[in-house]
Structure formats: C-alpha cells, structure tokens
Short mmCIF file of C-alpha atoms and ligand atoms in Angstrom, two decimals:
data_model
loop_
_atom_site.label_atom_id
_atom_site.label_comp_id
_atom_site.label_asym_id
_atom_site.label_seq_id
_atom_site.Cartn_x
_atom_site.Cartn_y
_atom_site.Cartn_z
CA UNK A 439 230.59 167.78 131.27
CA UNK A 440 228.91 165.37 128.94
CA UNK A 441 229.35 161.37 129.40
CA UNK A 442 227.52 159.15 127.22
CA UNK A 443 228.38 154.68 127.67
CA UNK A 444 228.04 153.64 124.39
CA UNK A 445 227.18 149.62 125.49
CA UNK A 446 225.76 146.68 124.02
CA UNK A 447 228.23 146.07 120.59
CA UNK A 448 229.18 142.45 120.04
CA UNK A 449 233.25 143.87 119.70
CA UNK A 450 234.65 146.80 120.24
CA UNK A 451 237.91 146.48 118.02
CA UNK A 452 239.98 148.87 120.05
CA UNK A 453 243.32 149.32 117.92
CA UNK A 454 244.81 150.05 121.68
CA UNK A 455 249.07 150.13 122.20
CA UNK A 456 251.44 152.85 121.45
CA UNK A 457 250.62 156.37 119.60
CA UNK A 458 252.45 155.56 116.67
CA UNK A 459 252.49 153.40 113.34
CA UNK A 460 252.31 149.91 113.96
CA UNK A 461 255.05 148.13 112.19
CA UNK A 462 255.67 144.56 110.69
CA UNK A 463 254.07 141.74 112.72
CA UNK A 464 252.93 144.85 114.87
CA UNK A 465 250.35 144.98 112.65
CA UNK A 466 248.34 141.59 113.25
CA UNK A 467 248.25 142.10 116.79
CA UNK A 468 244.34 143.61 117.28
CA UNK A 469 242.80 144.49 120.05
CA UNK A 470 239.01 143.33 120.44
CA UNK A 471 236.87 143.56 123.46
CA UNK A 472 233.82 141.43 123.39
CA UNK A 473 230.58 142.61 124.38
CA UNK A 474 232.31 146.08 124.64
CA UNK A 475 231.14 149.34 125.88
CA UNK A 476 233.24 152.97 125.68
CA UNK A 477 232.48 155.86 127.67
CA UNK A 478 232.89 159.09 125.72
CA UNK A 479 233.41 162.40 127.70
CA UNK A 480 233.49 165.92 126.20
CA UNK A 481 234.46 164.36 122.76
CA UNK A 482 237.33 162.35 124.32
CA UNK A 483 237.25 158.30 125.09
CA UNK A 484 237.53 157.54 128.70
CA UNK A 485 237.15 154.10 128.92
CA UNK A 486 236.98 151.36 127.39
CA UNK A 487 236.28 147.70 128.61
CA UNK A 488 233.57 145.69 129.18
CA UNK A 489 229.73 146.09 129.05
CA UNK A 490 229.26 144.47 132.39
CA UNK A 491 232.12 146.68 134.06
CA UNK A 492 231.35 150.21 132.52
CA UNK A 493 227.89 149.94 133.43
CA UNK A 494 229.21 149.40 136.93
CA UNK A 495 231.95 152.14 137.35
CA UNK A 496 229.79 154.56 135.52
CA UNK A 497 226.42 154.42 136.79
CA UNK A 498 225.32 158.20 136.08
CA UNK A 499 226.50 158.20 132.58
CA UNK A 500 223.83 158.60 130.08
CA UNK A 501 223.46 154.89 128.20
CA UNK A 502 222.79 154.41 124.92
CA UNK A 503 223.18 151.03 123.29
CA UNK A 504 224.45 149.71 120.14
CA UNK A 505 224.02 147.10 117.80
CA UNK A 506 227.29 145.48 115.90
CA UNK A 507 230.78 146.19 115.30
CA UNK A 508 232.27 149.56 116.99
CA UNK A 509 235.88 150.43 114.95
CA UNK A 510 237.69 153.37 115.62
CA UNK A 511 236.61 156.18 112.85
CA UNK A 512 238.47 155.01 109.33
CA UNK A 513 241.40 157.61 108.33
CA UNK A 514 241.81 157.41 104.24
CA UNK A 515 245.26 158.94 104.51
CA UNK A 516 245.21 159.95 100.78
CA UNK A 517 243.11 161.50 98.31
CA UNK A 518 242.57 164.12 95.66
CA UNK A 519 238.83 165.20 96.56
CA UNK A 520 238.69 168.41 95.54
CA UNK A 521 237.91 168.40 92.00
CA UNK A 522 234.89 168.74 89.44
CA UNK A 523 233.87 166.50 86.86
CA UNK A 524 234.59 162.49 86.61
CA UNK A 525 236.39 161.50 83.39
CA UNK A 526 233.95 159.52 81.98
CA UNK A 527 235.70 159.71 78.55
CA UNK A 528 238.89 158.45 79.91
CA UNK A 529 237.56 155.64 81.78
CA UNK A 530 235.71 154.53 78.24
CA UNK A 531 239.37 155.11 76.74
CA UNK A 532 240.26 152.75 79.09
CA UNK A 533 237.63 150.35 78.02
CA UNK A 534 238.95 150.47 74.40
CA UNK A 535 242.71 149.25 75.54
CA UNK A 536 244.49 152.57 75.99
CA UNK A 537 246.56 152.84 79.01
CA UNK A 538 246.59 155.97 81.79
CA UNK A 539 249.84 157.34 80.30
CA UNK A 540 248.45 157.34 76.57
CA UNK A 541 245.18 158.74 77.63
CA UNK A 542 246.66 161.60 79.48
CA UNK A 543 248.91 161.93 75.92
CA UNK A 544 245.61 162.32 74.29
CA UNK A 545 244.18 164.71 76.12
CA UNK A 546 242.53 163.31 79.39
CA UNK A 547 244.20 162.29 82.19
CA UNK A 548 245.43 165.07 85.33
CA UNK A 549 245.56 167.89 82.47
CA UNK A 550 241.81 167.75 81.88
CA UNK A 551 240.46 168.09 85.75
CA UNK A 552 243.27 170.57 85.67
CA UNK A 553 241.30 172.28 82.86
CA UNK A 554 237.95 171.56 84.73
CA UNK A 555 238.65 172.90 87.89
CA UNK A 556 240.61 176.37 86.78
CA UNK A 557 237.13 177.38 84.93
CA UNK A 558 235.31 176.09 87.72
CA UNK A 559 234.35 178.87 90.59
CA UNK A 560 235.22 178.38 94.29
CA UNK A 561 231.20 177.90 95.61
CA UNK A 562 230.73 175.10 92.99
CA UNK A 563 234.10 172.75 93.76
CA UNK A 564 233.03 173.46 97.40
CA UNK A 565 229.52 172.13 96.70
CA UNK A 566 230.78 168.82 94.86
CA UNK A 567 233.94 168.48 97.48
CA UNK A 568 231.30 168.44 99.90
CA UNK A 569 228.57 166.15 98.68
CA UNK A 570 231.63 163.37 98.27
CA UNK A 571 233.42 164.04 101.76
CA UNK A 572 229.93 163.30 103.21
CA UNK A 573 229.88 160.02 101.01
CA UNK A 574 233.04 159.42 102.46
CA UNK A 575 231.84 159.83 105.89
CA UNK A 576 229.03 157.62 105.21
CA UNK A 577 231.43 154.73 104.35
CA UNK A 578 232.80 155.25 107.80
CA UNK A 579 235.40 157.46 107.15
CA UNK A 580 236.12 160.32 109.87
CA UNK A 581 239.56 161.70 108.84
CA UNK A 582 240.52 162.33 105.76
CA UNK A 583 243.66 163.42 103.46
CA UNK A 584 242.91 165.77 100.72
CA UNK A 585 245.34 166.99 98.19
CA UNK A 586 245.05 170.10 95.75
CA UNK A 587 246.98 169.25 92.21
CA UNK A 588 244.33 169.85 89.60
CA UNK A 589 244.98 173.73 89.96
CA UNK A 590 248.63 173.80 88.72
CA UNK A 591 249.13 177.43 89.01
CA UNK A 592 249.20 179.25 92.27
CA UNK A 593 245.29 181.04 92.11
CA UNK A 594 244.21 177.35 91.46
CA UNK A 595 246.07 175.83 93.67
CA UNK A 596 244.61 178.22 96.35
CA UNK A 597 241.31 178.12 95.02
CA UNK A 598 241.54 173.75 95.72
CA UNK A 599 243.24 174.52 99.58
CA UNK A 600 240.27 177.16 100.30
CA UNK A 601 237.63 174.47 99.35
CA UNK A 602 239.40 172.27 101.87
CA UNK A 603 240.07 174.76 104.59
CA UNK A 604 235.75 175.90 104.27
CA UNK A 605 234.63 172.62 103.70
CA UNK A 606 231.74 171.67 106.67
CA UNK A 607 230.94 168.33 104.91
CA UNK A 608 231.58 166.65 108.47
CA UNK A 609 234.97 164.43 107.96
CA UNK A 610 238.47 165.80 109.74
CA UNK A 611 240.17 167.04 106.96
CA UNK A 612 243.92 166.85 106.52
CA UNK A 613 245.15 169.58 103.47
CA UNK A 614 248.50 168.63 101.87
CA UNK A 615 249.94 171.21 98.46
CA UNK A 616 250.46 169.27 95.38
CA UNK A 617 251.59 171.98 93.70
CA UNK A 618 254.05 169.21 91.87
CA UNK A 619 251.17 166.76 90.34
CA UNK A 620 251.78 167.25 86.84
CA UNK A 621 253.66 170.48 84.81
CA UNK A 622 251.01 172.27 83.35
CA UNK A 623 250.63 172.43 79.55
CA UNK A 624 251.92 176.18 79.87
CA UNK A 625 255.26 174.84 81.21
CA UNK A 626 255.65 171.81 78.64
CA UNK A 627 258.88 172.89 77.22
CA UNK A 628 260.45 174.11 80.43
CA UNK A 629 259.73 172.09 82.96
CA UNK A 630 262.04 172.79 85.22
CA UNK A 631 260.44 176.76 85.12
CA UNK A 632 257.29 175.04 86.52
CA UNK A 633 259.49 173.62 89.60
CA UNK A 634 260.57 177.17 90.25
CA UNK A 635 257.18 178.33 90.31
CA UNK A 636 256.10 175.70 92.77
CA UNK A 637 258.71 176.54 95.01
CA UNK A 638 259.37 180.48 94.40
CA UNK A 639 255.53 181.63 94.03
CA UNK A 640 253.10 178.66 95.57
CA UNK A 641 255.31 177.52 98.50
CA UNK A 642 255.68 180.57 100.11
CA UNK A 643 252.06 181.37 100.09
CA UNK A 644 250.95 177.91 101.21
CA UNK A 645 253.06 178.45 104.28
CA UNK A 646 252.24 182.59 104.30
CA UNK A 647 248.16 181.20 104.77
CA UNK A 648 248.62 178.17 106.88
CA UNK A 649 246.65 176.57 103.38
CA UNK A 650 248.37 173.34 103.95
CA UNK A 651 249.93 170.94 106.92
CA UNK A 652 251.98 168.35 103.57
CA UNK A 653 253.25 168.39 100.70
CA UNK A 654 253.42 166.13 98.30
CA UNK A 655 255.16 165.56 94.64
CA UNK A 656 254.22 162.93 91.59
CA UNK A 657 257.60 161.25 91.61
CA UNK A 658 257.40 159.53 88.54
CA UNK A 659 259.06 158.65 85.43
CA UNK A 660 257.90 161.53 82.96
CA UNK A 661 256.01 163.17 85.44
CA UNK A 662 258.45 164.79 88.08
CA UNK A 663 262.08 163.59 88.55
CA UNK A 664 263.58 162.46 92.14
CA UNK A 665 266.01 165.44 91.50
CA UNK A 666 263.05 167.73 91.20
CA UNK A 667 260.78 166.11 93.16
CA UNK A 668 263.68 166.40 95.71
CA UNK A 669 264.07 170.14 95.71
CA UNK A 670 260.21 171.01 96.13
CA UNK A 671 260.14 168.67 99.02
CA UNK A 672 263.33 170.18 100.64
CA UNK A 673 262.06 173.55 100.58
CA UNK A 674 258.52 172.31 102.14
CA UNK A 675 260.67 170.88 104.34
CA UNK A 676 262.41 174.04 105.51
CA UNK A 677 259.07 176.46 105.49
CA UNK A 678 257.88 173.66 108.06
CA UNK A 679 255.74 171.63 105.89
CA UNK A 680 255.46 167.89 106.24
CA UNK A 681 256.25 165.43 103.63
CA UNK A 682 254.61 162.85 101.38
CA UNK A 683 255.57 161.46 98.28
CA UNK A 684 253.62 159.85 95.24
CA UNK A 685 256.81 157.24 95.21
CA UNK A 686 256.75 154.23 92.44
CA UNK A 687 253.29 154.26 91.29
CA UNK A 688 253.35 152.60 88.12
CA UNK A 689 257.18 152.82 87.22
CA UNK A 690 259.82 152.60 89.67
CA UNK A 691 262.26 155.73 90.09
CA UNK A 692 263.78 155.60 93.45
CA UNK A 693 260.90 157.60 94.94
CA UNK A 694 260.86 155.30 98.17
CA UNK A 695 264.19 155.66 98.94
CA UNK A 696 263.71 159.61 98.74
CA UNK A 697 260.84 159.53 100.54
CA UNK A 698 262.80 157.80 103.50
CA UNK A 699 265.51 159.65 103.26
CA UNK A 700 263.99 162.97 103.70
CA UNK A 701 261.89 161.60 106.90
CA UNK A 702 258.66 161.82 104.89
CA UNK A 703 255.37 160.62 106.81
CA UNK A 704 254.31 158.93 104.04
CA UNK A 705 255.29 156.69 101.09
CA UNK A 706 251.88 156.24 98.74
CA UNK A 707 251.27 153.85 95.91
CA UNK A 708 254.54 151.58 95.68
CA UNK A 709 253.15 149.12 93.12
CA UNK A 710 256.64 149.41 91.01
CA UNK A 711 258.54 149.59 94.55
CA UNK A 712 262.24 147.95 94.22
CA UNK A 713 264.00 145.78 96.82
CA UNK A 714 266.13 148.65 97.91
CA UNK A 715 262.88 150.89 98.28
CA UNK A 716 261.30 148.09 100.68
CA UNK A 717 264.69 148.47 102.68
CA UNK A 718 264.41 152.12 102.99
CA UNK A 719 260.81 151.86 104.20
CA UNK A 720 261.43 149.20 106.79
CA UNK A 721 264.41 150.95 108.12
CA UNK A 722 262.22 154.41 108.48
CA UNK A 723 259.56 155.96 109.88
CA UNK A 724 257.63 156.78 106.87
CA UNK A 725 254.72 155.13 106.36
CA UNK A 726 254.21 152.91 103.25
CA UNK A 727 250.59 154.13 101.91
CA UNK A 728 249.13 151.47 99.78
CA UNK A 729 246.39 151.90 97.53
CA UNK A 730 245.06 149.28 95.86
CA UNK A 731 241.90 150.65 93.95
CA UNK A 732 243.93 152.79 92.18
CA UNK A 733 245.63 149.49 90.49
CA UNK A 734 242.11 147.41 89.88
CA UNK A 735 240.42 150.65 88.39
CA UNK A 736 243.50 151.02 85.76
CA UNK A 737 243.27 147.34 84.78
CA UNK A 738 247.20 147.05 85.74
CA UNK A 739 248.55 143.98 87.02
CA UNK A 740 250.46 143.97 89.67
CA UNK A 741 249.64 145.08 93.05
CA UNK A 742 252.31 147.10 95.65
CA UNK A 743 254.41 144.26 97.71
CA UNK A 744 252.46 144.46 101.08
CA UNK A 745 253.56 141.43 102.31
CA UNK A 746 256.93 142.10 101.90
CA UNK A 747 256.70 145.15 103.09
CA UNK A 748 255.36 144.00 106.04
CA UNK A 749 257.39 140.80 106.64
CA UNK A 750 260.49 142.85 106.65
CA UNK A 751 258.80 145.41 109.42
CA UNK A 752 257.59 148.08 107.42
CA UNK A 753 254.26 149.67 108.53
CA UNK A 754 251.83 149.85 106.06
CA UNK A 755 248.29 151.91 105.76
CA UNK A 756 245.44 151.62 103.17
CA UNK A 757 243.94 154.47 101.39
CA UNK A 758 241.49 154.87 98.43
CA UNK A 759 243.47 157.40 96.40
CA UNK A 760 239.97 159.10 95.43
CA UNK A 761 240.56 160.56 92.46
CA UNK A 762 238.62 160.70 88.68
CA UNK A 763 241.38 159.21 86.87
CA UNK A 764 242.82 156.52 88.39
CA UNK A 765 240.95 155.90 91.88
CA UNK A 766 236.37 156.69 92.18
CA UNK A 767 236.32 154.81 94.94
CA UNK A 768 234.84 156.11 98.59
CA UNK A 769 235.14 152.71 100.82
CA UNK A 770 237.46 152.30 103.20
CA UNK A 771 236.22 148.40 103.95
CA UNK A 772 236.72 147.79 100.09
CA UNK A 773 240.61 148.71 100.78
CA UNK A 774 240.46 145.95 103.53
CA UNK A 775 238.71 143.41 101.20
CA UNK A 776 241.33 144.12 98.52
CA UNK A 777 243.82 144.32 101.27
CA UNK A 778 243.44 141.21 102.08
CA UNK A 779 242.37 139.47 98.55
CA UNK A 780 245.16 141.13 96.81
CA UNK A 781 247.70 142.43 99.27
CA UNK A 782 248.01 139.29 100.87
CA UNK A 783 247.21 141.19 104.18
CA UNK A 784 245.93 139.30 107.28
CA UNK A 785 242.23 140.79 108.33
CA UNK A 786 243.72 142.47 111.32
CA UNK A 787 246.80 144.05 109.26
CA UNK A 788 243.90 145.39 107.06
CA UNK A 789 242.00 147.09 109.95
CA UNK A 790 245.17 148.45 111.40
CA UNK A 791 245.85 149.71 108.33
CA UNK A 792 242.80 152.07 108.06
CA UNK A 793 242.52 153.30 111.43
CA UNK A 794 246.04 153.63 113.46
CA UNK A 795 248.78 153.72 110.58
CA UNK A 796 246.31 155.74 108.41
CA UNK A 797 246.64 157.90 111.10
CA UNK A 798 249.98 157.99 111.11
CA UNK A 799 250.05 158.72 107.59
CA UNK A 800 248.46 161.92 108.18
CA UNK A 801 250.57 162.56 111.31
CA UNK A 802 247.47 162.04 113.73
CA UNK A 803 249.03 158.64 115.71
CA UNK A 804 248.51 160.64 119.22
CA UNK A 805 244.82 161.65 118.55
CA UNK A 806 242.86 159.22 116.06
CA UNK A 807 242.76 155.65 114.90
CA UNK A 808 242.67 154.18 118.54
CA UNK A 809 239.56 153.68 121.16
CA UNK A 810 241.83 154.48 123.74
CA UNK A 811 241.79 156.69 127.15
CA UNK A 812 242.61 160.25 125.31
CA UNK A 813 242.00 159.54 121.47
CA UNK A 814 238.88 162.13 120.05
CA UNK A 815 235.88 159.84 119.94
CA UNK A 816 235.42 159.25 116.16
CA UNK A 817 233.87 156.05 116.24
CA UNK A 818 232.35 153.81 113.40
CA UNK A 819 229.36 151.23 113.59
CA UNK A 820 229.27 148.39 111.66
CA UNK A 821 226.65 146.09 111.06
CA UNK A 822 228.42 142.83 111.86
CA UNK A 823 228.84 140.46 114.15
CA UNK A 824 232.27 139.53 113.65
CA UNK A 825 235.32 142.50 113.09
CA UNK A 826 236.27 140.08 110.33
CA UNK A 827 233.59 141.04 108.60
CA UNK A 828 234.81 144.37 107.53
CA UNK A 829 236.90 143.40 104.62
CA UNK A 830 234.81 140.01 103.82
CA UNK A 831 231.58 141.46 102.77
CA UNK A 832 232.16 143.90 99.86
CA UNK A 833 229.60 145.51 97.63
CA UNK A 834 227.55 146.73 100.38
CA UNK A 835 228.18 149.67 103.02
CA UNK A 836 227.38 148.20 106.66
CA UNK A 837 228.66 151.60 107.86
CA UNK A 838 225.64 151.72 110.59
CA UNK A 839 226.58 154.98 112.52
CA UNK A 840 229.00 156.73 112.79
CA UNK A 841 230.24 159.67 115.81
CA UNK A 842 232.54 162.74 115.19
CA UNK A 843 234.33 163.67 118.58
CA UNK A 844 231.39 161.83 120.58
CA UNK A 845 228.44 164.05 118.16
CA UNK A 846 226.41 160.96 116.04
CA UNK A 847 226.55 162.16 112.47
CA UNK A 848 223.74 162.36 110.01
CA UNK A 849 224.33 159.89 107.54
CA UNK A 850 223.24 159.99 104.18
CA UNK A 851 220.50 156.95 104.25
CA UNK A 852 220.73 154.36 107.42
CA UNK A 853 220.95 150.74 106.40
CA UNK A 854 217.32 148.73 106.56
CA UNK A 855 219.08 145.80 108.23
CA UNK A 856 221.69 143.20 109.07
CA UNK A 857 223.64 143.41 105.75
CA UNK A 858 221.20 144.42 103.19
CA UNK A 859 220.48 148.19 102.48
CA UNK A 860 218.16 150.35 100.60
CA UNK A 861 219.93 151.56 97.98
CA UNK A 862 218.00 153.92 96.43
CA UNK A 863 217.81 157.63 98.47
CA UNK A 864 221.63 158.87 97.85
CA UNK A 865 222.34 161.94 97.10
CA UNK A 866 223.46 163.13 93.36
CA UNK A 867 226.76 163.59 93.99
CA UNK A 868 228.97 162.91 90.63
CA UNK A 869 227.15 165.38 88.05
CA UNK A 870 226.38 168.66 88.03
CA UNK A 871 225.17 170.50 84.75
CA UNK A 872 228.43 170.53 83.48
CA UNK A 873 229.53 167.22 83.75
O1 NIG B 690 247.33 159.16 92.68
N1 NIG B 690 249.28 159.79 90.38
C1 NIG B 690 248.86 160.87 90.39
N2 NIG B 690 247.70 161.24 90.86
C2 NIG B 690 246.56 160.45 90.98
C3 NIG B 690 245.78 160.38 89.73
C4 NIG B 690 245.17 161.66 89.47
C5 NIG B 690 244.37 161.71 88.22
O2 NIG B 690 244.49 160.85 87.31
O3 NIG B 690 243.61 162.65 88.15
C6 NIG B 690 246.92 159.12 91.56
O4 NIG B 690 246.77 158.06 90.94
FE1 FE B 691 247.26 159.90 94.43
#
C-alpha cells in the first residue's frame, strides 16, 4: 500500500457533493479547503481536509508538500485530437473575410484534414496525437474526449480510434466515433448512402472492436440533418454506444432538443441554441457542452446562452473543441477566463465546469472531477494563491504539477516562478515535414 499527504497548498478546491452533473445554481456552490492537504492511497483520494488534521490522523504517511492551488485534474469533455496538419491556409482565409462555411466550399475546412489524415500512416498521427495530448496534459488537463471524424470512411475512421486506443501520451482518454462529421466528397450526391455506410459498415465494427465508448453526429444545417443525425444515433444507441451530439453550432436545427430526447450525455456547442432547446436541456440529463474558443477563433459573434442555460437549471461544462479548423486551443483555464468574460459564468460555475460536469460529459461523474474519498487521484497544481485565479490570469500556463492516479507526471517545461514562465523549451508539436 502506498500513502503519500500531499500538504501545504493555500486551497484545495475540492469540487466535493454528489457523483453527478451539477446543475443550475448547483454550479456556484464550490468547495474550498484552506490550507488543504489530501492523502492519496494506491491511486485513490482518501482524505481530504485540513493540513493541521491530516498531518495528525496520518502520521506514517509519506509527506510531501506543495506550493499553490490543488484542483481536481481538468476533463476537456470534447475534442477532435487526432489529426495531422493545422490549416494554416484556412485560418489566413479567415483573415481575408471568408467565413468557415465558404472556406470549407473552397476547399479547406473538415474535407481537407479528411484528405490529410487518409494519406497519413497510423505511426505518424500517433506521433502528432501524442505530442498535443501531452500539451494538453501540461495545461492541466488529465481526462480527455477525443473524437475520430477526419477519416470518413471506415479504414480511416479505424485508423483515428487505433491512435486513440495506443496513445501513451499520459492524459485518460475518452474515444467517441464520428463517423457522421461531414459526408465525404465521394458521397456528395447521395448523402443519405454515406448515412448507410456509417451505420451498416462503421457502426458495427466500432462496437465489434470496443474502438469507441460515444458517438457523436454534426447536426447541422447542410452538414447532417436531425432526421439523419437521428438514425445514426439510434442505432449507436442500440449496439450500446453512448451519445453526444454536435447540436446548434453555428445555425440552429433542433439538435438540442434531439439530443435530450434521446438521453444523450452531452449537448456541445449551442451558440445558435433556441428557447425550446434551453428547455429540453434543463429538463434532462444531458449535459450542455459549451465551447467558447471555437466561437472567438471563427471571429463569430455570438457566444452559446450559458447564463440562461444555467439560470433555468441546466448543467453546463466547458471544453476547448481542439480542432484545426475552428478550435487550436489546449487550455482548459482559457475556457474559464472566457467562461466567465464571455459566458457570463460566475468563477466557481467556470471551475465546476471543467472538472465535475466535464466529467459528466464524458460519463466519468463517479470517478473524476472531484477530490473526494474514492475519486482516482488526478490532481492539478496551480501556481496561485487564490482558486479565482484560474480563469483571471490568461496568456500564461500556471499549470505547476500535475498527478495521474497519485503518479506526478513529467511535464513538458516546469514554470520558473509565481506567474511568469520560461517560455522557450516546448516541444515542436504543430509541424512535421509535411505540414
Ligand atoms: O466542432 N463542427 C464540427 N467539427 C469541428 C470543426 C472541425 C474542423 O473544422 O475540422 C467543431 O467545430
Ligand atoms: Fe467539435
């Protein structure tokens, strides 16, 4: 048996009460212990209080101290990861005035990572999966979502759930099918074929090989209808898959409603929501997965409704949505900051929003996203004084240290000091020679 007392931070935000999604004004209420200490055995909390009375009950635990902040481990309950090279064309296209949908029209957009990532062999998406996850990691992140959907036919789409399944980058990883992202350019003329494919060909072999825990569908105008996104999601549904939904990203099309309707965990995106979707979502379980760097990358106005959402007693999670067209962004915190600058969230719905109900986004409510008796012990260190400082500071990484089931991670570079950092030393992680 190992024990370790982790003493000495200035809080330890705890995220303790019940093992599911915090909902409505649910969300504000945080738990912080000051001068906090957590004992960790065999991977699992055990304790949590404070310094002066762990140190006391557990007198033969090994002790290490800690300077700052202690969260539990961040869970970005949705990205697309796996892919190969950013679209530095379409983000200059962007630049010039030409909007996501028009740039995918002319040739960039989903269709061109699609392109990237069919010629691409397995060992070389697993290599730049891998250097990013660990970026990810070292912006505090311990759990993470990752979607296939640049693959669009069913070797692809294996080829993008293998990368996941292999990868060792360090992070929890959480594989959902998006098999329904976009119809490939093969299927342009039938699209409906392509929805038969997903569910007659990749379906059954996602569940066959265990490849995936979700699946997901781009419910959008001119992308995939609620009718079709409907009938993927019903036959995940009945191979035992569970469901999330890309629901009302940037037009509305009912795709909350569905979402709640079929008992989806998750909701994601939401910035063209409608009153009636906001309805569905407070009345369910699902999860309403906002992600607000997806809408300040595109230039769009208009950010999801989190304040309604949460005023009427939805529960809502933040998530970055990494992605090379619409979302390159690894930080967790920044979420909070925009969370809170955009979103209209409270600090503490922000930090609930990236640890428990990001874990119930991913289904994980009873394991991760609390310090709590029984929860794994993926822990983050911040260097702050103050929780509050998580989604004030932006622009820097104050991720300190961070702990996978109890085990202190390597990080890519440690910070110098309180707030500023080194910030030469990364790892190349966007290029390789093809990009
Ligand atoms: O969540 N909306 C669809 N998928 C991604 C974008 C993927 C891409 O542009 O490559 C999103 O925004
Ligand atoms: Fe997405």
């Amino acid at each position: 048996m190992s024990e370790t007392l982790l003493i000495g931070a200035s809080q330890v935000v705890t995220c303790r009460g019940p093992a599911r999604a915090r909902r409505g004004h649910e969300m504000a209420e945080l738990d912080v212990v000051p001068h906090g200490a957590v004992l960790v055995r065999d991977g699992i909390v055990a304790d949590v209080g404070s310094t002066a009375d762990l140190r006391t009950k557990y007198q033969n635990a090994t002790v290490e101290e800690i300077d700052g902040v202690l969260f539990p481990g961040f869970v970005d309950g949705h990205t697309h990861a796996v892919f190969g090279a950013p679209r530095l064309a379409d983000h200059e296209r962007r630049a010039r005035g030409i909007d996501y949908k028009a740039i995918a029209e002319a040739g960039g957009g989903i269709l061109s990572s699609v392109d990237d990532v069919r010629r691409r062999e397995k060992r070389d998406l697993s290599a730049l999966t891998d250097s990013r996850l660990k970026m990810l990691l070292r912006h505090g992140t311990t759990t993470v979502e990752v979607k296939s959907g640049y693959g669009l036919a069913l070797e692809h789409e294996v080829k993008q759930l293998e990368v996941i399944a292999e990868s060792d980058a360090g992070p929890h990883l959480v594989a959902t099918f998006l098999g329904a992202h976009e119809v490939p350019l093969e299927y342009r003329d039938d699209r409906d074929a392509y929805v038969e494919i997903v569910i007659n060909e990749m379906l059954p072999e996602v569940e066959r090989r265990r490849l995936a825990r979700f699946c997901d569908v781009f419910c959008e105008p001119g992308v995939f209808t609620p009718a079709q996104s409907r009938r993927v999601l019903v036959e995940a549904q009945r191979r035992g898959l569970g469901l999330k939904l890309h629901a009302d990203e940037l037009d509305g099309s009912g795709g909350a409603e569905l979402a709640a309707q079929l008992g989806a965990v998750s909701a994601d995106h939401l910035a063209a929501i409608s009153s009636a979707g906001i309805d569905a979502l407070s009345d369910a379980d699902t999860v309403a997965v906002l992600l607000p760097g997806t809408m300040m990358f595109l230039g769009r106005p208009g950010h999801a409704p989190a304040r309604q959402l949460i005023d009427r007693g939805a529960a809502v999670a933040l998530a970055t949505d990494f992605n090379p067209g619409s979302s390159p962004g690894m930080s967790l915190p920044l979420m909070t900051t925009m969370g809170v600058s955009q979103l209209r969230m409270l600090p503490s719905e922000a930090v609930i929003a990236i640890t428990v109900n990001g874990a119930a986004a991913v289904g994980e409510a009873g394991r991760i996203g609390q310090i709590s008796p029984g929860f794994r012990a993926d822990l983050v260190l911040v260097a702050i004084r103050d929780w509050r400082e998580l989604s004030y500071w932006f622009g820097v990484n104050s991720v300190s240290r961070v702990w996978l089931a109890g085990v202190p991670c390597p990080l890519a570079q440690a910070p110098l000091n309180y707030c500023f950092y080194r910030i030469c030393g990364y790892p190349v992680f966007f290029h390789d020679d093809q990009t």
